[in-house]
Each structure stands twice: as C-alpha cells, then as structure tokens.
C-alpha cells in the first residue's frame, strides 16, 4: 500500500517523506492512501478485533485505524496511547437542546485533555520518520499542550508560540510543565501562526499546526471511533466547534471515506459552530463561500479565538461533501451551554460548549428535527480553563443562569447549618 501528499488546490503530488508544509502554489497538502485491500465488513471486523489486543498500536484509538491513517506504519509510533474516548448520554443536556437523541463524544478524555492528541501522535511519529531536529506550533493553547507532551515523549525540542494573555491557564501550565520553550507573542493567534509558518520555512523546524496533513489524518479517527461506537450506523448530524477548521476538514474527509469504503451506508451532515466574535467561516457559508473572509477575532472561548482560519478550503469541501451547515453562537450562549454540560457531570471547556449551543440553536431554527440523532463533539476538558469557570460562578447581580457561587463561613456548626438551610 502506498500514500501520497496531494495539493488540495492544484492537485500536484509529493512523496510521503517530503517535509513540505504546503504546495508551491500555496495550497495545503492532504494525504491520499491507496484504498485498503479489505472491504467494509472485513475492516469493521479488523478494527473490532484490535480492541481485544494488547499490542501498543492496537491500544490507541488512532492507530487502531492505521490502514486509514498512515498505512504501513505500526512500529515506532509516538503514542501515549490516545483516543478511546467515551460517547456520553446526558439527559439534562438533551433537554436543554430540545433534541431527544443527543450524544456527546468527549475528546477531553484524551491524555492531555483535548482532541489534539489524535493528530499529534501521527504528526510527531512522522516527524521522527523524517529525523527532524525540532518541532514547533502556534496555538490558542491545546495544540501547544499536546505538542509539548508528545515532543517530550519523542525527546525532541519543542517551540510553542502563543498569544500573550489569551491562553487559558490549564493549557499554558501544561506547555511549561512538559518542557516546551514557550513564547508569548504580543498579537493574536493569527499573527502567531503567520510567524511560526515563516519560522519553520526559514529555520527548518517541523511545523505541527493543523496545516500539517499528518495531523488531519489522526483527527479523522474521532469520526471512525464515533461511528464504530454507534455500530457503524451513521447519525443524522455531527456538530463540531470550529476555529482554525482542522477538525471540520478532518471530519468531512473521514465521513466521506467511511461511506466510500462501505463502513457506513450514508454520510451524516456536519454542523460547524463558531463563536460570533470569531465567525468568518459562518459568514462565508451565509454567502455560499463566495470568498475567503478574515475578521479580528474576540470571544470568551479562547481556543477558537481565530479570525483567519488556515484550513478554509479543506473545510469548505467538508461542508459541501456532507450537505453541512455553519453557524455562530454568542458568548452568553456558549457560557450557558457550558454550565449545562458541566452541571450534567460531563464538563467541558468553553469552545467545546459552542457545539452544544449550536445544536440547540439549529434545533430552534428547525434545521434539526427533535428526533434527529445528533452527536456533539466536546473537544476539551473542563479543567483546561479554570478562570472562565470560576468567573462564571462568582456571585453577580442579576445571577447568571445555573450560577453556583461558593459560600464562605466560620468553622461553626451553626454557620454550616445556616448554609444547608439555604440549600
Ligand atoms: N475546541 C478546542 C478545545 C480547541 O482547542 C480548538 C482549536 C477547537 C475547538 C477548534 O478546532 O481549529 O480544528 O477548528 N485549538 C487550536 C489550538 C487552534 O491551538 O489549540 P479547529
């Protein structure tokens, strides 16, 4: 079996071991693999059998699908392992969205607390195959946390470039703790990405943002694993929060591929949800993607505070191929959705809650039917962003919906009783 890198814009091809991050024409590269020899039914059996295996490659929820990710690579992978995340049903969240059959695919259960580990295991494995000497990324926080961890495991130096003052504490702490050289730039994520793309070309460090096609291959497995958990019965909708559009791109590819290979009998519709203050892709969708848009981004969901998404063209293909939709939700809606998800015991970071807020809005607008089977992807863990969480539950007048402020007392039984009576 063999694979190629193919330019999404002009169709030019490159070998798998070419370290280029983009085509000469400026288009992003995608990987194309020869189709596996097995048919859909045999593949389903193969993937299921690996769940009972003790081999390191089979223990990973990414490498378990290796024929569709990076065929022929199964030894020397840099794997934590990752993936194998739960598909949750939470009554309170379903009720709030108005959807009878809503499930939550919780990618916050990955080793560094976000979906980024799925792409990073593939990207860092490829970096080792290329024998590069250093790794780099720009990030709103999760990519850097993940790269820092996988780089440490691979014993490669890591440079991360983040917007100063705009990265949630949990993520910044991870990057420092895993030992990455962490640079805070006085500028937004878009400026950081421009800088690191330039630096990687000039300084020869290997770039691990989602422009890297190997990362996208790993992120496809969120969909493969989800479909497998549903017995390969495709849902009606998959809802994803959208920032730099790597996931939107990866999900569309995976859903179309799963159908083409006979793993599923149809393609679910994709709903990409942006924060209103960072919604160039939603604006593009509203005008039929007539042109590429950029905005100066601002939102409480710092993970998706992105104004010039890199995977725009790939994501447009995903939306078109899946008969998808793109929408935007306000910060207030994101925070309320987060309080609902947190209050259900599942918990997630603000950007993830955008998917749930989006599902509710699409139901209210009648785009989704009450009995549609919908899966919202929760991209990050509740502990990633403790500042937003504590700020939300601080006492305010008027109180926010579902606010739960802490109560301070003297160490007396009388005080404790008084508090309990209030409850
Ligand atoms: N949710 C979370 C928790 C994220 O960290 C990100 C992106 C997204 C959603 C959006 O995904 O970019 O594929 O559309 N975080 C990147 C980072 C940008 O640097 O950690 P996307």
Short mmCIF file of C-alpha atoms and ligand atoms in Angstrom, two decimals:
data_model
loop_
_atom_site.label_atom_id
_atom_site.label_comp_id
_atom_site.label_asym_id
_atom_site.label_seq_id
_atom_site.Cartn_x
_atom_site.Cartn_y
_atom_site.Cartn_z
CA UNK A 1 0.00 0.00 0.00
CA UNK A 2 1.23 3.48 -0.63
CA UNK A 3 0.32 7.07 0.15
CA UNK A 4 0.95 10.44 -1.44
CA UNK A 5 0.68 14.08 -0.43
CA UNK A 6 -1.71 15.85 -2.80
CA UNK A 7 -2.27 19.62 -3.08
CA UNK A 8 -5.90 20.46 -2.38
CA UNK A 9 -5.74 23.43 -4.77
CA UNK A 10 -3.80 22.38 -7.90
CA UNK A 11 -3.63 18.59 -7.50
CA UNK A 12 0.19 18.42 -7.58
CA UNK A 13 1.61 15.40 -5.77
CA UNK A 14 4.55 14.95 -3.40
CA UNK A 15 6.12 11.86 -1.84
CA UNK A 16 5.25 10.92 1.71
CA UNK A 17 8.71 11.79 3.01
CA UNK A 18 8.78 15.32 1.58
CA UNK A 19 8.77 17.62 4.62
CA UNK A 20 6.97 20.49 2.75
CA UNK A 21 4.04 22.00 4.63
CA UNK A 22 2.38 23.49 1.55
CA UNK A 23 2.42 23.19 -2.24
CA UNK A 24 4.41 25.59 -4.43
CA UNK A 25 1.05 27.14 -5.43
CA UNK A 26 0.28 27.96 -1.78
CA UNK A 27 -2.41 25.28 -1.36
CA UNK A 28 -2.45 22.95 1.65
CA UNK A 29 -1.46 19.32 1.25
CA UNK A 30 -3.67 16.34 2.04
CA UNK A 31 -2.69 12.69 2.28
CA UNK A 32 -4.17 10.21 -0.14
CA UNK A 33 -3.79 6.50 0.61
CA UNK A 34 -4.38 3.57 -1.71
CA UNK A 35 -7.65 2.01 -0.58
CA UNK A 36 -7.14 -0.95 1.77
CA UNK A 37 -7.46 -4.46 0.34
CA UNK A 38 -10.25 -5.33 2.82
CA UNK A 39 -13.91 -4.48 2.16
CA UNK A 40 -16.03 -2.58 4.69
CA UNK A 41 -17.13 -5.67 6.56
CA UNK A 42 -13.57 -7.03 6.91
CA UNK A 43 -12.31 -3.64 8.07
CA UNK A 44 -15.04 -3.47 10.72
CA UNK A 45 -14.01 -6.91 11.95
CA UNK A 46 -10.31 -5.97 11.92
CA UNK A 47 -10.89 -2.78 13.96
CA UNK A 48 -13.09 -4.62 16.45
CA UNK A 49 -10.55 -7.44 16.91
CA UNK A 50 -7.83 -4.94 17.77
CA UNK A 51 -9.80 -3.76 20.78
CA UNK A 52 -9.01 -7.08 22.45
CA UNK A 53 -5.32 -6.91 21.54
CA UNK A 54 -2.52 -5.89 23.90
CA UNK A 55 -0.18 -4.60 21.16
CA UNK A 56 0.65 -0.91 21.80
CA UNK A 57 -0.51 0.09 18.32
CA UNK A 58 -3.87 -1.57 18.85
CA UNK A 59 -4.38 0.08 22.27
CA UNK A 60 -4.51 3.51 20.64
CA UNK A 61 -7.83 4.85 19.36
CA UNK A 62 -5.86 6.39 16.50
CA UNK A 63 -3.50 3.61 15.38
CA UNK A 64 -6.25 1.03 15.65
CA UNK A 65 -7.49 2.54 12.35
CA UNK A 66 -3.98 2.74 10.85
CA UNK A 67 -5.00 1.50 7.36
CA UNK A 68 -7.00 4.74 7.04
CA UNK A 69 -4.49 7.00 8.84
CA UNK A 70 -0.93 6.11 7.85
CA UNK A 71 -0.86 2.68 6.21
CA UNK A 72 2.22 0.57 6.75
CA UNK A 73 3.29 2.37 9.93
CA UNK A 74 2.77 0.44 13.12
CA UNK A 75 6.15 0.20 14.83
CA UNK A 76 7.99 3.12 16.37
CA UNK A 77 4.87 5.23 16.73
CA UNK A 78 4.92 8.00 19.34
CA UNK A 79 1.72 7.04 21.11
CA UNK A 80 0.57 7.75 24.66
CA UNK A 81 -1.86 5.92 23.81
CA UNK A 82 -4.67 8.31 22.90
CA UNK A 83 -8.28 8.19 21.73
CA UNK A 84 -10.72 5.59 23.06
CA UNK A 85 -12.87 8.47 24.31
CA UNK A 86 -16.40 7.91 25.62
CA UNK A 87 -19.70 8.62 23.90
CA UNK A 88 -21.94 10.03 26.62
CA UNK A 89 -25.67 10.44 27.01
CA UNK A 90 -26.70 13.20 29.43
CA UNK A 91 -30.41 13.80 29.94
CA UNK A 92 -30.04 17.42 31.11
CA UNK A 93 -28.03 18.38 28.04
CA UNK A 94 -30.50 16.72 25.64
CA UNK A 95 -33.40 18.50 27.35
CA UNK A 96 -31.67 21.88 27.11
CA UNK A 97 -31.01 21.48 23.39
CA UNK A 98 -34.51 20.15 22.63
CA UNK A 99 -33.05 17.06 20.96
CA UNK A 100 -34.27 13.61 22.03
CA UNK A 101 -31.21 11.74 20.80
CA UNK A 102 -28.14 13.82 21.58
CA UNK A 103 -24.83 12.14 22.39
CA UNK A 104 -21.56 13.78 23.45
CA UNK A 105 -18.27 12.46 22.06
CA UNK A 106 -15.90 13.59 24.80
CA UNK A 107 -12.45 14.25 23.39
CA UNK A 108 -11.45 15.91 26.67
CA UNK A 109 -10.70 12.35 27.85
CA UNK A 110 -7.51 12.27 25.77
CA UNK A 111 -4.15 12.22 27.62
CA UNK A 112 -3.53 15.98 27.52
CA UNK A 113 -7.23 16.80 27.78
CA UNK A 114 -8.15 17.65 24.19
CA UNK A 115 -8.66 16.10 20.74
CA UNK A 116 -5.28 17.46 19.65
CA UNK A 117 -3.54 14.29 20.85
CA UNK A 118 -5.15 12.34 18.00
CA UNK A 119 -3.40 14.41 15.36
CA UNK A 120 -0.23 14.89 17.37
CA UNK A 121 0.56 11.17 17.69
CA UNK A 122 0.58 10.96 13.88
CA UNK A 123 2.38 14.27 13.31
CA UNK A 124 5.14 13.53 15.82
CA UNK A 125 5.52 9.97 14.52
CA UNK A 126 6.02 11.43 11.04
CA UNK A 127 8.49 13.98 12.45
CA UNK A 128 10.56 11.10 13.81
CA UNK A 129 10.40 9.29 10.46
CA UNK A 130 11.75 12.46 8.84
CA UNK A 131 14.50 12.68 11.50
CA UNK A 132 13.77 16.37 12.12
CA UNK A 133 15.63 18.11 14.95
CA UNK A 134 12.94 20.38 16.43
CA UNK A 135 9.14 20.81 16.48
CA UNK A 136 7.05 23.98 16.53
CA UNK A 137 3.47 25.25 16.55
CA UNK A 138 1.36 28.34 17.07
CA UNK A 139 -1.54 27.75 19.39
CA UNK A 140 -4.51 29.03 21.33
CA UNK A 141 -3.35 26.54 23.99
CA UNK A 142 -4.39 22.97 23.32
CA UNK A 143 -2.16 22.27 20.33
CA UNK A 144 0.80 23.56 22.33
CA UNK A 145 -0.08 21.42 25.37
CA UNK A 146 -0.34 18.35 23.16
CA UNK A 147 2.80 19.04 21.13
CA UNK A 148 4.75 19.73 24.32
CA UNK A 149 3.75 16.31 25.69
CA UNK A 150 4.36 14.30 22.51
CA UNK A 151 7.62 16.16 21.80
CA UNK A 152 8.80 15.31 25.32
CA UNK A 153 7.93 11.66 24.75
CA UNK A 154 9.85 11.67 21.45
CA UNK A 155 12.77 13.50 23.15
CA UNK A 156 12.61 16.34 20.59
CA UNK A 157 12.85 20.04 21.49
CA UNK A 158 9.55 21.93 21.13
CA UNK A 159 8.91 25.61 20.41
CA UNK A 160 5.39 26.90 21.05
CA UNK A 161 4.18 30.35 20.10
CA UNK A 162 1.02 31.63 21.80
CA UNK A 163 -0.88 34.92 22.04
CA UNK A 164 0.14 36.70 25.27
CA UNK A 165 -2.66 36.86 27.84
CA UNK A 166 -5.11 34.84 25.70
CA UNK A 167 -4.30 31.26 26.64
CA UNK A 168 -6.27 29.51 29.40
CA UNK A 169 -4.17 28.69 32.48
CA UNK A 170 -4.53 24.91 32.29
CA UNK A 171 -3.08 24.87 28.78
CA UNK A 172 -0.26 27.32 29.44
CA UNK A 173 0.68 25.36 32.57
CA UNK A 174 0.85 22.11 30.58
CA UNK A 175 3.14 23.57 27.95
CA UNK A 176 5.57 24.82 30.62
CA UNK A 177 5.38 21.63 32.65
CA UNK A 178 6.02 19.30 29.68
CA UNK A 179 9.11 21.39 28.97
CA UNK A 180 8.33 23.28 25.75
CA UNK A 181 10.09 26.57 25.01
CA UNK A 182 7.04 28.80 25.36
CA UNK A 183 7.00 32.16 23.59
CA UNK A 184 4.22 34.65 24.28
CA UNK A 185 3.63 36.98 21.36
CA UNK A 186 2.04 40.40 21.65
CA UNK A 187 -0.54 39.63 18.99
CA UNK A 188 -3.41 37.24 18.27
CA UNK A 189 -3.35 33.58 17.19
CA UNK A 190 -3.41 34.54 13.51
CA UNK A 191 -0.21 36.57 13.99
CA UNK A 192 1.37 33.64 15.88
CA UNK A 193 0.55 31.22 13.05
CA UNK A 194 1.95 33.56 10.40
CA UNK A 195 5.14 33.91 12.44
CA UNK A 196 5.65 30.22 13.06
CA UNK A 197 4.93 29.29 9.42
CA UNK A 198 7.60 31.74 8.34
CA UNK A 199 9.99 30.50 11.03
CA UNK A 200 9.53 26.84 10.15
CA UNK A 201 10.38 27.51 6.50
CA UNK A 202 13.39 29.66 7.44
CA UNK A 203 14.76 27.79 10.46
CA UNK A 204 13.95 24.24 9.39
CA UNK A 205 11.80 23.32 12.41
CA UNK A 206 8.94 20.90 11.71
CA UNK A 207 5.51 22.58 11.90
CA UNK A 208 2.76 20.77 13.78
CA UNK A 209 -0.24 23.03 13.29
CA UNK A 210 -3.23 21.51 11.54
CA UNK A 211 -1.91 22.73 8.18
CA UNK A 212 0.23 19.59 8.64
CA UNK A 213 -1.63 16.84 6.72
CA UNK A 214 -0.49 14.10 9.11
CA UNK A 215 -2.35 15.78 11.97
CA UNK A 216 -5.55 15.83 9.94
CA UNK A 217 -5.22 12.07 9.34
CA UNK A 218 -5.09 11.44 13.08
CA UNK A 219 -8.10 13.69 13.74
CA UNK A 220 -10.18 11.65 11.26
CA UNK A 221 -10.23 8.88 13.87
CA UNK A 222 -12.63 10.90 16.07
CA UNK A 223 -15.21 10.08 13.40
CA UNK A 224 -14.13 6.46 12.83
CA UNK A 225 -14.29 5.75 16.56
CA UNK A 226 -17.62 7.52 16.91
CA UNK A 227 -19.12 5.53 14.03
CA UNK A 228 -17.77 2.30 15.47
CA UNK A 229 -19.31 3.14 18.87
CA UNK A 230 -22.64 3.55 17.06
CA UNK A 231 -22.28 0.09 15.48
CA UNK A 232 -21.32 1.84 12.19
CA UNK A 233 -24.83 3.33 11.98
CA UNK A 234 -24.22 6.91 10.92
CA UNK A 235 -26.07 9.56 12.99
CA UNK A 236 -28.05 12.30 11.22
CA UNK A 237 -25.73 15.08 12.39
CA UNK A 238 -22.25 15.62 13.78
CA UNK A 239 -21.71 19.01 15.45
CA UNK A 240 -18.20 20.43 15.88
CA UNK A 241 -16.83 23.69 17.27
CA UNK A 242 -14.83 25.45 14.55
CA UNK A 243 -11.77 27.72 14.82
CA UNK A 244 -8.82 27.04 12.57
CA UNK A 245 -11.06 24.48 10.78
CA UNK A 246 -8.73 21.48 11.07
CA UNK A 247 -11.40 19.33 12.66
CA UNK A 248 -14.09 20.45 10.23
CA UNK A 249 -11.73 19.41 7.42
CA UNK A 250 -10.80 16.09 9.05
CA UNK A 251 -14.38 15.13 9.92
CA UNK A 252 -15.67 15.69 6.38
CA UNK A 253 -12.84 13.60 4.94
CA UNK A 254 -13.45 10.79 7.43
CA UNK A 255 -17.23 10.67 6.97
CA UNK A 256 -16.96 10.56 3.18
CA UNK A 257 -14.20 7.95 3.39
CA UNK A 258 -16.15 5.73 5.79
CA UNK A 259 -19.04 5.75 3.34
CA UNK A 260 -16.84 5.13 0.29
CA UNK A 261 -15.16 2.15 1.98
CA UNK A 262 -18.51 0.61 2.89
CA UNK A 263 -18.04 1.09 6.65
CA UNK A 264 -21.30 3.08 6.80
CA UNK A 265 -24.26 3.25 4.47
CA UNK A 266 -24.58 7.03 4.43
CA UNK A 267 -22.83 10.30 5.23
CA UNK A 268 -24.06 12.32 8.25
CA UNK A 269 -24.47 16.09 7.91
CA UNK A 270 -21.76 18.18 9.52
CA UNK A 271 -22.64 21.31 11.54
CA UNK A 272 -19.66 23.58 12.26
CA UNK A 273 -20.22 26.11 15.04
CA UNK A 274 -18.18 29.26 15.57
CA UNK A 275 -18.22 31.92 18.29
CA UNK A 276 -20.00 35.01 16.97
CA UNK A 277 -16.95 37.22 17.57
CA UNK A 278 -14.76 34.83 15.57
CA UNK A 279 -17.05 33.65 12.78
CA UNK A 280 -15.54 34.29 9.33
CA UNK A 281 -16.47 30.76 8.22
CA UNK A 282 -20.12 31.19 9.25
CA UNK A 283 -20.19 34.48 7.32
CA UNK A 284 -18.65 32.68 4.33
CA UNK A 285 -21.27 29.93 4.49
CA UNK A 286 -24.07 32.55 4.50
CA UNK A 287 -22.80 33.86 1.15
CA UNK A 288 -22.20 30.43 -0.43
CA UNK A 289 -18.44 30.62 0.26
CA UNK A 290 -18.15 33.24 -2.48
CA UNK A 291 -14.84 34.46 -0.99
CA UNK A 292 -12.45 33.78 1.84
CA UNK A 293 -13.11 36.02 4.84
CA UNK A 294 -10.99 37.25 7.75
CA UNK A 295 -12.03 39.05 10.94
CA UNK A 296 -10.34 40.45 14.06
CA UNK A 297 -11.44 37.73 16.48
CA UNK A 298 -12.74 38.14 20.04
CA UNK A 299 -14.55 35.57 22.19
CA UNK A 300 -14.58 34.17 25.72
CA UNK A 301 -13.83 30.76 24.12
CA UNK A 302 -10.11 31.48 23.63
CA UNK A 303 -9.49 28.10 21.93
CA UNK A 304 -11.47 29.31 18.91
CA UNK A 305 -10.43 32.97 19.02
CA UNK A 306 -9.26 32.76 15.38
CA UNK A 307 -10.01 35.25 12.61
CA UNK A 308 -8.19 33.79 9.58
CA UNK A 309 -8.68 30.00 9.62
CA UNK A 310 -5.91 28.09 7.86
CA UNK A 311 -7.93 25.07 6.67
CA UNK A 312 -10.63 27.20 4.98
CA UNK A 313 -10.60 25.44 1.57
CA UNK A 314 -10.49 21.94 3.06
CA UNK A 315 -13.37 22.85 5.38
CA UNK A 316 -15.47 24.23 2.52
CA UNK A 317 -15.08 20.83 0.84
CA UNK A 318 -16.22 19.11 4.06
CA UNK A 319 -19.35 21.26 4.34
CA UNK A 320 -20.21 20.72 0.67
CA UNK A 321 -19.49 16.96 0.73
CA UNK A 322 -21.67 16.40 3.80
CA UNK A 323 -24.50 18.81 2.90
CA UNK A 324 -23.37 20.57 6.06
CA UNK A 325 -24.18 23.89 7.70
CA UNK A 326 -22.13 26.52 9.53
CA UNK A 327 -23.47 28.79 12.24
CA UNK A 328 -22.36 31.08 15.06
CA UNK A 329 -23.39 31.41 18.71
CA UNK A 330 -22.88 34.25 21.20
CA UNK A 331 -20.51 34.13 24.17
CA UNK A 332 -23.54 34.17 26.51
CA UNK A 333 -24.93 31.08 24.73
CA UNK A 334 -21.54 29.37 24.94
CA UNK A 335 -21.29 30.04 28.69
CA UNK A 336 -24.82 28.83 29.34
CA UNK A 337 -24.23 25.66 27.29
CA UNK A 338 -21.02 25.10 29.25
CA UNK A 339 -22.88 25.45 32.55
CA UNK A 340 -25.41 22.87 31.32
CA UNK A 341 -22.70 20.41 30.18
CA UNK A 342 -20.73 20.98 33.41
CA UNK A 343 -23.88 20.57 35.51
CA UNK A 344 -24.56 17.21 33.83
CA UNK A 345 -21.28 15.89 35.25
CA UNK A 346 -19.69 15.64 31.80
CA UNK A 347 -17.94 19.04 31.86
CA UNK A 348 -16.02 20.72 29.04
CA UNK A 349 -14.07 23.85 28.17
CA UNK A 350 -15.84 26.89 26.65
CA UNK A 351 -15.00 26.21 22.97
CA UNK A 352 -16.46 22.70 23.26
CA UNK A 353 -19.70 24.09 24.62
CA UNK A 354 -20.12 26.03 21.37
CA UNK A 355 -21.09 22.70 19.75
CA UNK A 356 -23.90 22.19 22.26
CA UNK A 357 -25.07 25.81 21.98
CA UNK A 358 -25.03 25.36 18.19
CA UNK A 359 -27.09 22.16 18.37
CA UNK A 360 -29.71 23.99 20.44
CA UNK A 361 -29.83 26.89 18.01
CA UNK A 362 -30.12 24.60 14.96
CA UNK A 363 -32.97 22.73 16.69
CA UNK A 364 -34.75 26.02 17.50
CA UNK A 365 -34.37 27.18 13.90
CA UNK A 366 -35.85 23.88 12.69
CA UNK A 367 -32.68 22.88 10.83
CA UNK A 368 -32.54 19.82 13.10
CA UNK A 369 -35.65 17.79 13.96
CA UNK A 370 -36.44 16.80 17.56
CA UNK A 371 -35.88 13.11 16.77
CA UNK A 372 -32.71 13.54 14.70
CA UNK A 373 -29.77 11.54 16.03
CA UNK A 374 -27.12 14.14 16.82
CA UNK A 375 -23.58 13.82 18.15
CA UNK A 376 -21.84 16.92 19.52
CA UNK A 377 -18.07 16.68 19.86
CA UNK A 378 -16.70 18.05 23.14
CA UNK A 379 -13.18 18.99 22.17
CA UNK A 380 -11.57 19.83 25.54
CA UNK A 381 -11.63 19.05 29.27
CA UNK A 382 -13.38 21.18 31.91
CA UNK A 383 -10.09 21.85 33.76
CA UNK A 384 -8.43 23.47 30.76
CA UNK A 385 -9.95 26.85 31.57
CA UNK A 386 -10.44 27.36 35.31
CA UNK A 387 -10.55 31.18 35.04
CA UNK A 388 -13.70 31.23 32.90
CA UNK A 389 -15.27 28.63 35.15
CA UNK A 390 -14.65 30.49 38.44
CA UNK A 391 -15.64 33.81 36.90
CA UNK A 392 -18.96 32.34 35.75
CA UNK A 393 -19.86 31.00 39.20
CA UNK A 394 -18.82 34.17 41.07
CA UNK A 395 -21.78 35.88 42.74
CA UNK A 396 -23.33 38.51 40.43
CA UNK A 397 -26.47 40.59 40.39
CA UNK A 398 -28.51 39.52 38.49
CA UNK A 399 -27.24 35.93 38.75
CA UNK A 400 -26.30 34.08 35.59
CA UNK A 401 -28.33 31.01 34.60
CA UNK A 402 -27.16 27.97 36.63
CA UNK A 403 -24.72 30.03 38.67
CA UNK A 404 -23.35 28.16 41.71
CA UNK A 405 -21.24 30.55 43.81
CA UNK A 406 -19.18 29.19 46.71
CA UNK A 407 -20.16 30.17 50.27
CA UNK A 408 -17.61 31.18 52.90
CA UNK A 409 -18.37 30.53 56.59
CA UNK A 410 -16.78 30.48 60.06
CA UNK A 411 -15.84 26.96 61.25
CA UNK A 412 -19.01 26.55 63.34
CA UNK A 413 -21.87 24.10 63.14
CA UNK A 414 -24.34 27.00 63.32
CA UNK A 415 -22.89 28.61 60.21
CA UNK A 416 -22.86 25.29 58.36
CA UNK A 417 -26.49 24.65 59.32
CA UNK A 418 -27.49 28.07 58.05
CA UNK A 419 -25.86 27.32 54.71
CA UNK A 420 -27.54 23.93 54.47
CA UNK A 421 -30.93 25.56 55.09
CA UNK A 422 -30.34 27.87 52.17
CA UNK A 423 -29.70 24.78 50.01
N1 LIG B 1 -12.03 23.18 20.52
C1 LIG B 1 -10.88 23.28 21.20
C2 LIG B 1 -10.87 22.89 22.63
C3 LIG B 1 -9.71 23.72 20.56
O1 LIG B 1 -8.57 23.81 21.24
C4 LIG B 1 -9.77 24.09 19.20
C5 LIG B 1 -8.59 24.57 18.49
C6 LIG B 1 -11.01 23.98 18.54
C7 LIG B 1 -12.11 23.52 19.23
C8 LIG B 1 -11.16 24.33 17.12
O2 LIG B 1 -10.67 23.33 16.30
O3 LIG B 1 -9.06 24.68 14.99
O4 LIG B 1 -9.72 22.37 14.30
O5 LIG B 1 -11.33 24.26 14.11
N2 LIG B 1 -7.49 24.84 19.03
C9 LIG B 1 -6.24 25.18 18.33
C10 LIG B 1 -5.09 25.26 19.31
C11 LIG B 1 -6.35 26.31 17.40
O6 LIG B 1 -4.11 25.97 19.02
O7 LIG B 1 -5.13 24.62 20.33
P1 LIG B 1 -10.17 23.67 14.82
#
